[in-house]
PDB file of C-alpha atoms in Angstrom:
ATOM      1  CA  MET G   9     103.536  84.639  85.227  1.00 78.00           C
ATOM      2  CA  ALA G  10     101.807  87.244  83.076  1.00 93.00           C
ATOM      3  CA  VAL G  11      98.099  87.865  83.714  1.00 95.00           C
ATOM      4  CA  ILE G  12      97.648  89.345  80.225  1.00 96.00           C
ATOM      5  CA  LYS G  13      99.442  88.678  76.958  1.00 95.00           C
ATOM      6  CA  ALA G  14     102.228  91.183  76.444  1.00 97.00           C
ATOM      7  CA  ASN G  15     105.260  91.316  74.191  1.00 98.00           C
ATOM      8  CA  SER G  16     108.122  93.822  74.344  1.00 97.00           C
ATOM      9  CA  LYS G  17     106.154  96.408  72.329  1.00 98.00           C
ATOM     10  CA  ASP G  18     103.253  96.090  74.767  1.00 98.00           C
ATOM     11  CA  ILE G  19     105.595  96.572  77.712  1.00 98.00           C
ATOM     12  CA  ASP G  20     107.027  99.701  76.082  1.00 98.00           C
ATOM     13  CA  LEU G  21     103.527 101.016  75.377  1.00 98.00           C
ATOM     14  CA  LEU G  22     102.401 100.519  78.978  1.00 98.00           C
ATOM     15  CA  ALA G  23     105.687 102.002  80.229  1.00 98.00           C
ATOM     16  CA  ARG G  24     105.092 105.144  78.171  1.00 98.00           C
ATOM     17  CA  LEU G  25     101.498 105.371  79.387  1.00 98.00           C
ATOM     18  CA  ILE G  26     102.272 105.047  83.076  1.00 98.00           C
ATOM     19  CA  ARG G  27     105.019 107.655  82.846  1.00 97.00           C
ATOM     20  CA  ALA G  28     102.835 110.105  80.919  1.00 97.00           C
ATOM     21  CA  GLU G  29      99.885 109.643  83.290  1.00 96.00           C
ATOM     22  CA  ALA G  30     101.655 109.533  86.662  1.00 96.00           C
ATOM     23  CA  GLU G  31     105.379 110.283  86.574  1.00 95.00           C
ATOM     24  CA  GLY G  32     104.880 113.075  89.104  1.00 94.00           C
ATOM     25  CA  GLU G  33     103.461 110.537  91.565  1.00 96.00           C
ATOM     26  CA  GLY G  34     106.559 108.345  91.591  1.00 97.00           C
ATOM     27  CA  ASP G  35     106.870 104.610  91.119  1.00 98.00           C
ATOM     28  CA  GLN G  36     103.836 103.843  93.300  1.00 98.00           C
ATOM     29  CA  GLY G  37     101.600 106.190  91.309  1.00 98.00           C
ATOM     30  CA  MET G  38     102.802 104.673  88.041  1.00 98.00           C
ATOM     31  CA  LEU G  39     102.147 101.141  89.353  1.00 98.00           C
ATOM     32  CA  LEU G  40      98.582 102.169  90.224  1.00 98.00           C
ATOM     33  CA  VAL G  41      97.984 103.510  86.722  1.00 98.00           C
ATOM     34  CA  GLY G  42      99.427 100.262  85.367  1.00 98.00           C
ATOM     35  CA  ASN G  43      97.037  98.231  87.534  1.00 98.00           C
ATOM     36  CA  THR G  44      94.116 100.165  86.101  1.00 98.00           C
ATOM     37  CA  GLY G  45      95.239  99.497  82.533  1.00 98.00           C
ATOM     38  CA  VAL G  46      95.821  95.785  83.108  1.00 98.00           C
ATOM     39  CA  ASN G  47      92.410  95.544  84.794  1.00 98.00           C
ATOM     40  CA  ARG G  48      90.764  97.031  81.716  1.00 97.00           C
ATOM     41  CA  ILE G  49      92.250  94.255  79.589  1.00 98.00           C
ATOM     42  CA  ARG G  50      91.436  91.511  82.114  1.00 96.00           C
ATOM     43  CA  GLY G  51      87.945  92.791  82.852  1.00 96.00           C
ATOM     44  CA  ASN G  52      86.101  92.480  79.521  1.00 95.00           C
ATOM     45  CA  CYS G  53      83.204  94.317  81.165  1.00 96.00           C
ATOM     46  CA  LEU G  54      81.353  97.619  81.344  1.00 95.00           C
ATOM     47  CA  ASP G  55      83.119 100.266  79.199  1.00 93.00           C
ATOM     48  CA  PHE G  56      85.929  97.831  78.437  1.00 96.00           C
ATOM     49  CA  LYS G  57      84.178  94.943  76.691  1.00 95.00           C
ATOM     50  CA  ASN G  58      86.321  93.525  73.912  1.00 95.00           C
ATOM     51  CA  ILE G  59      89.409  95.450  75.063  1.00 97.00           C
ATOM     52  CA  ARG G  60      91.776  92.486  74.831  1.00 96.00           C
ATOM     53  CA  THR G  61      95.162  93.993  73.909  1.00 97.00           C
ATOM     54  CA  MET G  62      97.478  96.681  75.227  1.00 98.00           C
ATOM     55  CA  GLN G  63      97.042  98.685  72.025  1.00 97.00           C
ATOM     56  CA  GLN G  64      93.226  98.604  72.325  1.00 97.00           C
ATOM     57  CA  MET G  65      93.384  99.595  75.994  1.00 97.00           C
ATOM     58  CA  VAL G  66      95.810 102.480  75.607  1.00 97.00           C
ATOM     59  CA  PHE G  67      94.118 104.011  72.553  1.00 96.00           C
ATOM     60  CA  GLN G  68      90.463 103.261  73.357  1.00 96.00           C
ATOM     61  CA  ARG G  69      88.118 105.974  72.112  1.00 91.00           C
ATOM     62  CA  PRO G  70      86.057 107.146  73.839  1.00 85.00           C
ATOM     63  CA  GLY G  71      87.223 106.311  77.321  1.00 77.00           C
ATOM     64  CA  GLY G  72      90.952 106.081  76.754  1.00 84.00           C
ATOM     65  CA  PHE G  73      93.791 107.957  78.338  1.00 91.00           C
ATOM     66  CA  GLU G  74      94.236 111.697  77.918  1.00 89.00           C
ATOM     67  CA  ALA G  75      98.021 111.314  77.893  1.00 92.00           C
ATOM     68  CA  THR G  76      97.903 109.723  74.423  1.00 94.00           C
ATOM     69  CA  ILE G  77      96.975 113.062  72.867  1.00 91.00           C
ATOM     70  CA  LYS G  78     100.018 114.819  74.315  1.00 90.00           C
ATOM     71  CA  GLY G  79     103.560 114.756  72.986  1.00 90.00           C
ATOM     72  CA  TYR G  80     105.152 113.507  76.215  1.00 91.00           C
ATOM     73  CA  PHE G  81     103.475 110.114  75.745  1.00 96.00           C
ATOM     74  CA  TYR G  82     105.334 109.621  72.449  1.00 95.00           C
ATOM     75  CA  GLN G  83     108.834 109.756  73.951  1.00 94.00           C
ATOM     76  CA  GLY G  84     110.669 106.449  74.171  1.00 93.00           C
ATOM     77  CA  ALA G  85     110.105 104.056  77.055  1.00 94.00           C
ATOM     78  CA  ARG G  86     112.664 104.125  79.878  1.00 97.00           C
ATOM     79  CA  GLU G  87     113.941 101.097  81.771  1.00 98.00           C
ATOM     80  CA  ASN G  88     112.417 102.106  85.132  1.00 98.00           C
ATOM     81  CA  GLU G  89     108.935 102.330  83.643  1.00 98.00           C
ATOM     82  CA  ARG G  90     109.457  99.074  81.702  1.00 98.00           C
ATOM     83  CA  ARG G  91     110.285  97.391  85.010  1.00 98.00           C
ATOM     84  CA  LEU G  92     107.109  98.809  86.578  1.00 98.00           C
ATOM     85  CA  ALA G  93     105.039  97.736  83.554  1.00 98.00           C
ATOM     86  CA  ARG G  94     106.363  94.184  83.828  1.00 98.00           C
ATOM     87  CA  ARG G  95     105.405  94.086  87.516  1.00 98.00           C
ATOM     88  CA  VAL G  96     101.728  94.851  86.853  1.00 98.00           C
ATOM     89  CA  ILE G  97     101.614  92.646  83.747  1.00 98.00           C
ATOM     90  CA  ASN G  98     102.952  89.844  85.959  1.00 97.00           C
ATOM     91  CA  GLY G  99     100.072  90.313  88.373  1.00 96.00           C
ATOM     92  CA  GLN G 100     101.299  92.609  91.129  1.00 97.00           C
ATOM     93  CA  ARG G 101      98.353  94.639  92.375  1.00 97.00           C
ATOM     94  CA  PHE G 102      98.304  97.605  94.692  1.00 97.00           C
ATOM     95  CA  HIS G 103      95.633  99.375  96.731  1.00 97.00           C
ATOM     96  CA  PRO G 104      93.668 101.478  95.818  1.00 98.00           C
ATOM     97  CA  ALA G 105      93.931 100.334  92.179  1.00 98.00           C
ATOM     98  CA  ARG G 106      93.913  96.581  92.882  1.00 97.00           C
ATOM     99  CA  ASN G 107      90.503  96.247  91.159  1.00 97.00           C
ATOM    100  CA  ALA G 108      90.162  99.740  89.671  1.00 98.00           C
ATOM    101  CA  LEU G 109      89.052 100.461  86.117  1.00 97.00           C
ATOM    102  CA  TRP G 110      89.074 104.259  86.346  1.00 96.00           C
ATOM    103  CA  PHE G 111      91.177 107.018  87.829  1.00 96.00           C
ATOM    104  CA  PHE G 112      91.356 110.756  87.449  1.00 93.00           C
ATOM    105  CA  ASP G 113      92.824 113.883  88.989  1.00 93.00           C
ATOM    106  CA  PRO G 114      89.934 116.084  90.157  1.00 93.00           C
ATOM    107  CA  SER G 115      90.190 119.787  90.823  1.00 93.00           C
ATOM    108  CA  GLY G 116      88.893 119.169  94.364  1.00 94.00           C
ATOM    109  CA  ALA G 117      88.012 116.218  96.549  1.00 96.00           C
ATOM    110  CA  CYS G 118      87.364 112.783  95.058  1.00 97.00           C
ATOM    111  CA  PRO G 119      83.681 112.256  94.338  1.00 97.00           C
ATOM    112  CA  PRO G 120      82.192 109.153  96.007  1.00 97.00           C
ATOM    113  CA  LYS G 121      81.360 107.668  92.576  1.00 95.00           C
ATOM    114  CA  TRP G 122      82.794 107.927  89.049  1.00 89.00           C
ATOM    115  CA  TYR G 123      81.007 106.354  86.089  1.00 82.00           C
ATOM    116  CA  ASN G 124      78.572 105.107  88.740  1.00 90.00           C
ATOM    117  CA  GLN G 125      81.339 103.054  90.391  1.00 92.00           C
ATOM    118  CA  PRO G 126      82.517 103.469  93.993  1.00 96.00           C
ATOM    119  CA  HIS G 127      85.662 105.296  95.030  1.00 98.00           C
ATOM    120  CA  SER G 128      88.248 102.716  96.135  1.00 98.00           C
ATOM    121  CA  GLY G 129      90.808 105.191  97.421  1.00 98.00           C
ATOM    122  CA  SER G 130      93.279 107.881  96.478  1.00 97.00           C
ATOM    123  CA  PHE G 131      96.985 108.236  95.942  1.00 98.00           C
ATOM    124  CA  LYS G 132      98.433 111.723  95.806  1.00 96.00           C
ATOM    125  CA  ALA G 133      96.399 113.570  93.128  1.00 93.00           C
ATOM    126  CA  HIS G 134      94.582 110.553  91.651  1.00 96.00           C
ATOM    127  CA  CYS G 135      91.225 109.111  92.703  1.00 98.00           C
ATOM    128  CA  PHE G 136      90.609 105.429  91.862  1.00 98.00           C
ATOM    129  CA  TYR G 137      87.283 103.722  91.188  1.00 98.00           C
ATOM    130  CA  GLN G 138      86.456 100.052  90.979  1.00 97.00           C
ATOM    131  CA  PRO G 139      83.389  98.278  89.627  1.00 96.00           C
ATOM    132  CA  ARG G 140      81.102  96.166  91.723  1.00 95.00           C
ATOM    133  CA  GLN G 141      82.241  92.543  91.666  1.00 95.00           C
ATOM    134  CA  SER G 142      78.905  91.475  90.169  1.00 95.00           C
ATOM    135  CA  ASP G 143      79.441  93.878  87.236  1.00 95.00           C
ATOM    136  CA  CYS G 144      83.007  92.843  86.497  1.00 96.00           C
ATOM    137  CA  PRO G 145      84.027  89.525  88.095  1.00 97.00           C
ATOM    138  CA  ASN G 146      87.231  89.087  86.028  1.00 95.00           C
ATOM    139  CA  VAL G 147      88.786  92.135  87.691  1.00 96.00           C
ATOM    140  CA  PHE G 148      88.384  90.447  91.082  1.00 95.00           C
ATOM    141  CA  ASN G 149      89.771  87.052  90.045  1.00 88.00           C
ATOM    142  CA  THR G 150      92.982  86.065  91.760  1.00 80.00           C
ATOM    143  CA  PHE G 151      95.819  84.506  89.809  1.00 66.00           C
TER     144      PHE G 151
END
């Protein structure tokens, strides 16, 4: 059962985003990026208040994804990434992005905080950060 509303265009949009942001980190890295995006829609908190749709999440300015300003993002969605997008839309969550709202690829070690939120873990080149539960309870809700 989907944890956010998503039609086929939304699935394609998330598929393109996860590939553009994390293709080099394999399926697991793309799932983690997908978790972060879904959490931004579910959360309705902090920097993501009133982000209720896939379109709003992917193209949020400021605070959106750098990949959307690069040509690679605008290539068509592929079936593997669509499958991964459906998994996170249907509620599969993976550590360290289970409750994450932010991630980035630093030039060095992961800082202990990002946007004043604690580091929840790393996967390959990406560092993930989750809000405190008191700041963003919807991200921590189970399905």
